[in-house]
Coordinates of C-alpha atoms and ligand atoms in Angstrom, one line a residue:
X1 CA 75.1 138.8 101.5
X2 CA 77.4 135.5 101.1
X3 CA 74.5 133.8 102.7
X4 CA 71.7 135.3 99.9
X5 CA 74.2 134.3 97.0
X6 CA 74.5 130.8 98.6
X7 CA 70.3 130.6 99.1
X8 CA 70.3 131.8 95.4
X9 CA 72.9 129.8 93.9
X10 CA 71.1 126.4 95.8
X11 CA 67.6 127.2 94.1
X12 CA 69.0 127.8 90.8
X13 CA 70.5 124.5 91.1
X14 CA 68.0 122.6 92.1
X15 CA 65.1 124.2 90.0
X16 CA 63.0 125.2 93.0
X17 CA 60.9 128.3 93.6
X18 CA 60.9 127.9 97.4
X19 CA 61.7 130.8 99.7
X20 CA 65.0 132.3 100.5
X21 CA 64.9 130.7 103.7
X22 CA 66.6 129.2 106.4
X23 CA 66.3 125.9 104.8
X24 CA 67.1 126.8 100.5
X25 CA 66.9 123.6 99.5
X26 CA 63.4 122.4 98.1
X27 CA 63.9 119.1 99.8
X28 CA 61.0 117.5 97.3
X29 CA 63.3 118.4 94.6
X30 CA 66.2 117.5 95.7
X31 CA 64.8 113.9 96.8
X32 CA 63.2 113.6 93.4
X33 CA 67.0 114.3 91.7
X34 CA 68.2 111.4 94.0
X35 CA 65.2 109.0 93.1
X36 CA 65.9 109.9 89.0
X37 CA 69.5 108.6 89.5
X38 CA 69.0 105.9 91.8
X39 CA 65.9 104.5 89.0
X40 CA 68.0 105.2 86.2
X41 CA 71.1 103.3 87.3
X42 CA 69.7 100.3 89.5
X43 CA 69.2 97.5 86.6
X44 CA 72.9 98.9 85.0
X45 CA 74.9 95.6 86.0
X46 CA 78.3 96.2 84.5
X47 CA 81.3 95.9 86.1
X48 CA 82.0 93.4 88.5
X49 CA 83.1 93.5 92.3
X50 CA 86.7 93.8 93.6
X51 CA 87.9 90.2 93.8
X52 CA 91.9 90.6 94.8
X53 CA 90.3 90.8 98.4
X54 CA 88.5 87.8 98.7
X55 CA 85.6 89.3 101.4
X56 CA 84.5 91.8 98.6
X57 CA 83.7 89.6 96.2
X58 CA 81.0 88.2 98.3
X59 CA 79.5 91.6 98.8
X60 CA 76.1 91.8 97.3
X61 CA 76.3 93.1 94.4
X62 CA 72.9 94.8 94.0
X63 CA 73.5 96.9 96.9
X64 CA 73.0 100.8 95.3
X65 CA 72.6 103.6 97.7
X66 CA 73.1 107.8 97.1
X67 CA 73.1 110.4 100.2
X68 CA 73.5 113.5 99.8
X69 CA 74.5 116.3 103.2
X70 CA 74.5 119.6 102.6
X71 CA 76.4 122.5 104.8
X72 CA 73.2 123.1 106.3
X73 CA 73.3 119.6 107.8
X74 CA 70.2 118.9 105.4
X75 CA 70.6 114.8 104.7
X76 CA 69.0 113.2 102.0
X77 CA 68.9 109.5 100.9
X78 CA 68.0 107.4 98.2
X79 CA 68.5 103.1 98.3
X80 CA 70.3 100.4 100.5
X81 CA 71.0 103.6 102.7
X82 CA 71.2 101.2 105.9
X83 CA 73.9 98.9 103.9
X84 CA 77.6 98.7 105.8
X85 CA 80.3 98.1 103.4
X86 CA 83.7 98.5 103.8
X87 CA 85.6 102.7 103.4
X88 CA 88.4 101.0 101.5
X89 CA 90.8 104.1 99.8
X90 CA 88.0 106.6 100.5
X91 CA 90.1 106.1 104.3
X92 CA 93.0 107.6 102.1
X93 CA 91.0 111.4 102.2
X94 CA 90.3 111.2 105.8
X95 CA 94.5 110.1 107.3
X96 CA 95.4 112.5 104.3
X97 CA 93.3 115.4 106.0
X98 CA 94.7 114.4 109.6
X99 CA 98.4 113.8 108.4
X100 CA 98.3 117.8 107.1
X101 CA 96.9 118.8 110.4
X102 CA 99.4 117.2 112.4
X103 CA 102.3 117.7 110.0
X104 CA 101.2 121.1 107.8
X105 CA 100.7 120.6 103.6
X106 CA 104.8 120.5 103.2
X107 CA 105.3 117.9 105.0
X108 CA 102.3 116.2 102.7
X109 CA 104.3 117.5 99.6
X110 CA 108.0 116.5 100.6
X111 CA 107.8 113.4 101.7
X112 CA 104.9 111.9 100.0
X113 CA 104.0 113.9 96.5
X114 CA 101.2 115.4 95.4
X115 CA 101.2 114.3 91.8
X116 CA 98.7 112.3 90.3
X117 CA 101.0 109.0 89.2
X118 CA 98.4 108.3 86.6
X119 CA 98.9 104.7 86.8
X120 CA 96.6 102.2 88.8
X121 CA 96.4 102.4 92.9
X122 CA 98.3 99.5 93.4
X123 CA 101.4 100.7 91.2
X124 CA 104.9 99.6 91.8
X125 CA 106.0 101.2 89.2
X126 CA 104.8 104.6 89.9
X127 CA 107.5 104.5 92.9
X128 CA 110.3 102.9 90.2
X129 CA 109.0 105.6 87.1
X130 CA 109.6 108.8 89.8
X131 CA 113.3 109.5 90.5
X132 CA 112.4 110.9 94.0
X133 CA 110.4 108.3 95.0
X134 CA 107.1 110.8 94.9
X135 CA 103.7 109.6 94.9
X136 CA 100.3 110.9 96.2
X137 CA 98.9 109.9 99.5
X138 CA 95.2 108.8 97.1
X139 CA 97.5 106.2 95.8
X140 CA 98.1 102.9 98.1
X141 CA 101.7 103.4 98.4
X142 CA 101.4 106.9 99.4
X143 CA 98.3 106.3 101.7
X144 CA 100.7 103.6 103.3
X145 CA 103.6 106.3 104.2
X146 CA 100.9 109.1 105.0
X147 CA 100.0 106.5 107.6
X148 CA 103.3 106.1 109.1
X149 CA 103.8 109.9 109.5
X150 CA 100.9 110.2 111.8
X151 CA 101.6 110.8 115.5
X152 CA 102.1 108.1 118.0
X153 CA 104.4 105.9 120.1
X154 CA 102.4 102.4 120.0
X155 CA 100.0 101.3 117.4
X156 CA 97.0 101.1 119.8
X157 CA 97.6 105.1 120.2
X158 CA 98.0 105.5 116.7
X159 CA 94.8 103.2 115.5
X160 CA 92.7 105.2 118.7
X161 CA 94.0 108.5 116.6
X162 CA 92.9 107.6 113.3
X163 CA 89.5 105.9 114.3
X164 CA 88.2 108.8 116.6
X165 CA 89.3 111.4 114.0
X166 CA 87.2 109.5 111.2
X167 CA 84.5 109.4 113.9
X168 CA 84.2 112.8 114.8
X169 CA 84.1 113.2 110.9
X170 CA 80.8 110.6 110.3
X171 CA 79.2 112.1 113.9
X172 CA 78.8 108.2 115.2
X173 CA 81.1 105.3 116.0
X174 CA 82.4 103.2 113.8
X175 CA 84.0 99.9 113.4
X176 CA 85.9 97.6 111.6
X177 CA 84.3 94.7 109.1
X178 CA 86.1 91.6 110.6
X179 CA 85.9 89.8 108.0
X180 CA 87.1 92.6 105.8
X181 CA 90.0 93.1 107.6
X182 CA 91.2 89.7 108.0
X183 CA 90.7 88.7 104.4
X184 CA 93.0 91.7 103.4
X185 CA 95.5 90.9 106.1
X186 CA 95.6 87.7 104.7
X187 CA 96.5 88.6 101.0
X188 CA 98.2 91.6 101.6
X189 CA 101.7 90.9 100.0
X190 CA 101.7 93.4 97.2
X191 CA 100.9 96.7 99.9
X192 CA 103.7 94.8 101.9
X193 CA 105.9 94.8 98.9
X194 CA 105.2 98.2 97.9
X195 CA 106.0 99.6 101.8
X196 CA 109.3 97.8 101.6
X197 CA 109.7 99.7 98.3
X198 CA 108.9 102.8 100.0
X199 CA 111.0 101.9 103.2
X200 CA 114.3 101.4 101.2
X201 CA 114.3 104.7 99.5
X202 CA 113.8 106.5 102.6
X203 CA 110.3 107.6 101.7
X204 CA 108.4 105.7 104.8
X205 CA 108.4 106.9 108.2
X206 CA 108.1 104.2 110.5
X207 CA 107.7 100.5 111.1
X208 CA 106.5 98.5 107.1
X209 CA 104.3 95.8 109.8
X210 CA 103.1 98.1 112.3
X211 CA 101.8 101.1 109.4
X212 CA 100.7 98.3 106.6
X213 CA 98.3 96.9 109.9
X214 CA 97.2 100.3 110.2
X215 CA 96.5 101.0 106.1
X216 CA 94.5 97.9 106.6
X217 CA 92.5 98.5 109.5
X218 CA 91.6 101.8 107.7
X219 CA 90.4 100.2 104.8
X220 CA 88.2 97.8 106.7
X221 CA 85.9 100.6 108.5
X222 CA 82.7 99.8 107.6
X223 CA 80.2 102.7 106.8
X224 CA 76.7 103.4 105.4
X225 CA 76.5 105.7 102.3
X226 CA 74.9 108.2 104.5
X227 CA 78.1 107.7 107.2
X228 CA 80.0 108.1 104.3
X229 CA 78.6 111.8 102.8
X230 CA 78.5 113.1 106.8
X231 CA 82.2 112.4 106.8
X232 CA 82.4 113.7 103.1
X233 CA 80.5 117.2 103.9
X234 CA 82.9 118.7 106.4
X235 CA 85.1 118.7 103.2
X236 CA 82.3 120.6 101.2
X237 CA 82.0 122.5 104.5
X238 CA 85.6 123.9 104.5
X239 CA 86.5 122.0 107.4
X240 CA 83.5 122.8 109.9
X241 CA 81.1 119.9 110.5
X242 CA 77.8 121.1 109.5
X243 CA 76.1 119.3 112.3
X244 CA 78.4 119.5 115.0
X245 CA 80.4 122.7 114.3
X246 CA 83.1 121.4 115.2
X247 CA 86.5 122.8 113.1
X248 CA 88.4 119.9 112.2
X249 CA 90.2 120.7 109.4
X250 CA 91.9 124.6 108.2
X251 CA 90.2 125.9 105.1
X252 CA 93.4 125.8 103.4
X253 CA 94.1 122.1 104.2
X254 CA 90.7 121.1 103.0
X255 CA 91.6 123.3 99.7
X256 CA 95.0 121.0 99.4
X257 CA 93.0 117.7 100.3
X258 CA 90.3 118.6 96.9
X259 CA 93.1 119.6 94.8
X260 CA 94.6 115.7 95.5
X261 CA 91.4 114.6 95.1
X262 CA 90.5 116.4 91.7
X263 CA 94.1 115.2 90.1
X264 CA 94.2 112.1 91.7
X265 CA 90.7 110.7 93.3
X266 CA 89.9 108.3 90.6
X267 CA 93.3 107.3 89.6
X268 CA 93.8 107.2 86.2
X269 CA 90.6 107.9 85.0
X270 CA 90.5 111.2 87.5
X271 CA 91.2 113.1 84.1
X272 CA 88.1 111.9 82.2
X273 CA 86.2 112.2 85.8
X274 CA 87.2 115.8 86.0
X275 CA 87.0 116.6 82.4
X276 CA 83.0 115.1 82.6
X277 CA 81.9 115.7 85.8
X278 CA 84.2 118.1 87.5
X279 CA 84.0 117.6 91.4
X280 CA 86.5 116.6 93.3
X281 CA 85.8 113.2 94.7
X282 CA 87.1 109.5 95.8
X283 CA 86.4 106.1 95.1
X284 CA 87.3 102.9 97.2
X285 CA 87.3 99.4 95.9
X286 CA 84.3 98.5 98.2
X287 CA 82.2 100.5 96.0
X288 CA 81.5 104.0 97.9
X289 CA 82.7 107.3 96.1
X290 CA 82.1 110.8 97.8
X291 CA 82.6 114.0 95.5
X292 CA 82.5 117.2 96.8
X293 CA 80.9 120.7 96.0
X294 CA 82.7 122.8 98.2
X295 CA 80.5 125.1 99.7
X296 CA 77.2 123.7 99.1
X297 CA 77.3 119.8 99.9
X298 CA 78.7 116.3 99.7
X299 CA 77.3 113.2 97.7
X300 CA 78.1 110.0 98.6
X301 CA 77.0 106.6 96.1
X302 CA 77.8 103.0 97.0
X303 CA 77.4 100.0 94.6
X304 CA 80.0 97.1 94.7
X305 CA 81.0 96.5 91.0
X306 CA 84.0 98.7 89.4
X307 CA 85.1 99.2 86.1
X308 CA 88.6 98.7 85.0
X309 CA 90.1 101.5 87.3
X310 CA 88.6 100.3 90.9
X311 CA 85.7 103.0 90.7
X312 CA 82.4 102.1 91.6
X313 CA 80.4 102.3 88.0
X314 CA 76.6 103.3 89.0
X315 CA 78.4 105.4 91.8
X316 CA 79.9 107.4 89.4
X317 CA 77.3 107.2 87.0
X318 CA 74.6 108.2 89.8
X319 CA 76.8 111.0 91.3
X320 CA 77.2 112.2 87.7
X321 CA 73.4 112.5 87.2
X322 CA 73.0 114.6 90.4
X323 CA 76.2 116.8 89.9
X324 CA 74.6 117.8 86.3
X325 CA 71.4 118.2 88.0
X326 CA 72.8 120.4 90.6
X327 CA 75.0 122.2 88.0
X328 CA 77.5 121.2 90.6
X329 CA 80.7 121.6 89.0
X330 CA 84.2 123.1 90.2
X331 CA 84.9 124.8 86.9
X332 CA 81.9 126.4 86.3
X333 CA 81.6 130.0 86.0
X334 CA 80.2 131.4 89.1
X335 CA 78.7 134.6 89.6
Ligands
DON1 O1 95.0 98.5 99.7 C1 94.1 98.2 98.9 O2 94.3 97.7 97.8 C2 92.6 98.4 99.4 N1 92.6 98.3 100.8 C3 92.2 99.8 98.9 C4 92.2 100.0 97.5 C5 91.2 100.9 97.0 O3 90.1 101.1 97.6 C6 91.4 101.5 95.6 N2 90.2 102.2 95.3 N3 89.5 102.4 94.4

């Protein structure tokens, strides 16, 4: 019955009059959605590329690529699809998602926060504003100390942790951009500053050098966009990898992990996001975002200039297109 509805739901959505099948989607359809946003959006050049790490802002800044994986393990892909930019704070979803299964959702909400800060990602402030130190682990401070509460004795053990959970999420290996990652380390003062911050109210819970290493390794995984919406559909999936079947994640931590992502995903434009497009998603200053419709698939969009915020502006322009396409939309009336 679930599995009608779901069949039902998919071809209203996408307009098709194909069969209720083992495969629901009309692929033509769907592939035609993803070539409307990817022509509507490629000559839109505003914005401009992160610069505060010196490696992105020699990213090309035509790059523009959309996938889209769906819980049937359907993949579909529009673009620079081959393109390997750097995860950045979309990283933040993925330690988030392994910090609740090693430590449970309290932990996630005591010693982090869970509140959106509503102020930019890089906020010292937020930390100073909130009398008990609370953040949200989307932000960089509170992806820093969700770092240091994941299991391990040495860093190496840590890292290995982190890097083959994200791995079993995108179904391939991955690496880390080199250059990426040594550019960050290099200007990294303000996340230092912030961990210190953290540290000397008692709200981080390990070594500042060792975790901020970590944060920054994170951030330096490079990915394609279709990497990126394989890791992103185990969240749409509720926590079973649609092409391995693998459980990685309870149901109720993925619910936790949108519910961050919905309040908090876009920093402080996450309110207009949800208000206009209303999926949960995440952006990282490398250009990806993923957004999530839980039960039915993942999207994933990648082009390197942001607006104001951090967010990837024909990202979120394209994965608005589709989303209204799809009538993909978290607050919608389901029947
Ligand atoms: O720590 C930083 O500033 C970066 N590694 C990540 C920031 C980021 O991606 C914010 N996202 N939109």
């Amino acid at each position: 019955m679930k599995k009608i509805l779901y069949s039902l739901l998919l071809v209203l959505a996408f307009g098709s009059s194909t069969q209720l099948d083992a495969r629901p989607y009309d692929a033509a359809k769907v592939e035609q959605v993803l070539a409307q946003a990817h022509a509507l959006y490629k000559d839109d050049k505003s914005g401009a590329n992160a610069d505060y790490i010196p490696a992105l802002a020699k990213v090309d800044s035509e790059r523009f690529a959309i996938a889209v994986v769906t819980v049937n393990g359907e993949v579909f892909t529009r673009g620079d699809i081959n393109t390997r930019f750097s995860i950045q704070s979309i990283s933040k979803v993925f330690t988030l998602a392994l910090a609740m299964e090693q430590k449970g959702a309290e932990a996630i909400r005591d010693k982090i926060g869970v509140n959106a800060t509503g102020l930019p990602f890089n906020s010292v402030a937020a930390i100073e504003l909130n009398e008990a130190r609370a953040v949200n682990p989307l932000v960089n401070a509170g992806a820093m100390a969700t770092v240091s509460l994941i299991g391990g004795d040495k860093a190496e053990q840590k890292w290995q942790a982190i890097s083959a959970w994200y791995e079993q999420f995108a179904t391939t290996k991955l690496g880390v951009l080199e250059e990426v990652y040594s550019s960050e380390s290099n200007s990294n003062g303000h996340n230092l500053a912030i961990a210190e911050l953290l540290k000397s109210y008692g709200r981080f819970y390990g070594d500042v050098d060792i975790n901020l290493d970590i944060y920054t390794r994170q951030c330096s995984v490079g990915v394609t966009t279709k990497e990126l919406a394989m890791m992103a559909s185990v969240l749409a999936n509720g926590g079973t990898h649609p092409i391995s079947g693998e459980r990685l994640m309870s149901a109720d931590n993925v619910e936790r992990v949108l519910a961050v992502m919905t309040t908090a995903g876009l920093y402080e434009t996450s309110g207009q996001w949800a208000y206009t497009v209303g999926l949960p998603a995440k952006s990282g200053v490398g250009g990806g975002i993923i957004a999530i419709m839980p039960g039915k698939f993942a999207i994933a969009a990648f082009s390197p200039r942001l607006d104001g915020a951090g967010n990837s502006v024909r990202a979120q322009k394209a994965i608005g297109y589709i989303a209204d396409k799809a009538k993909a939309n978290i607050f919608s009336h389901q029947d």
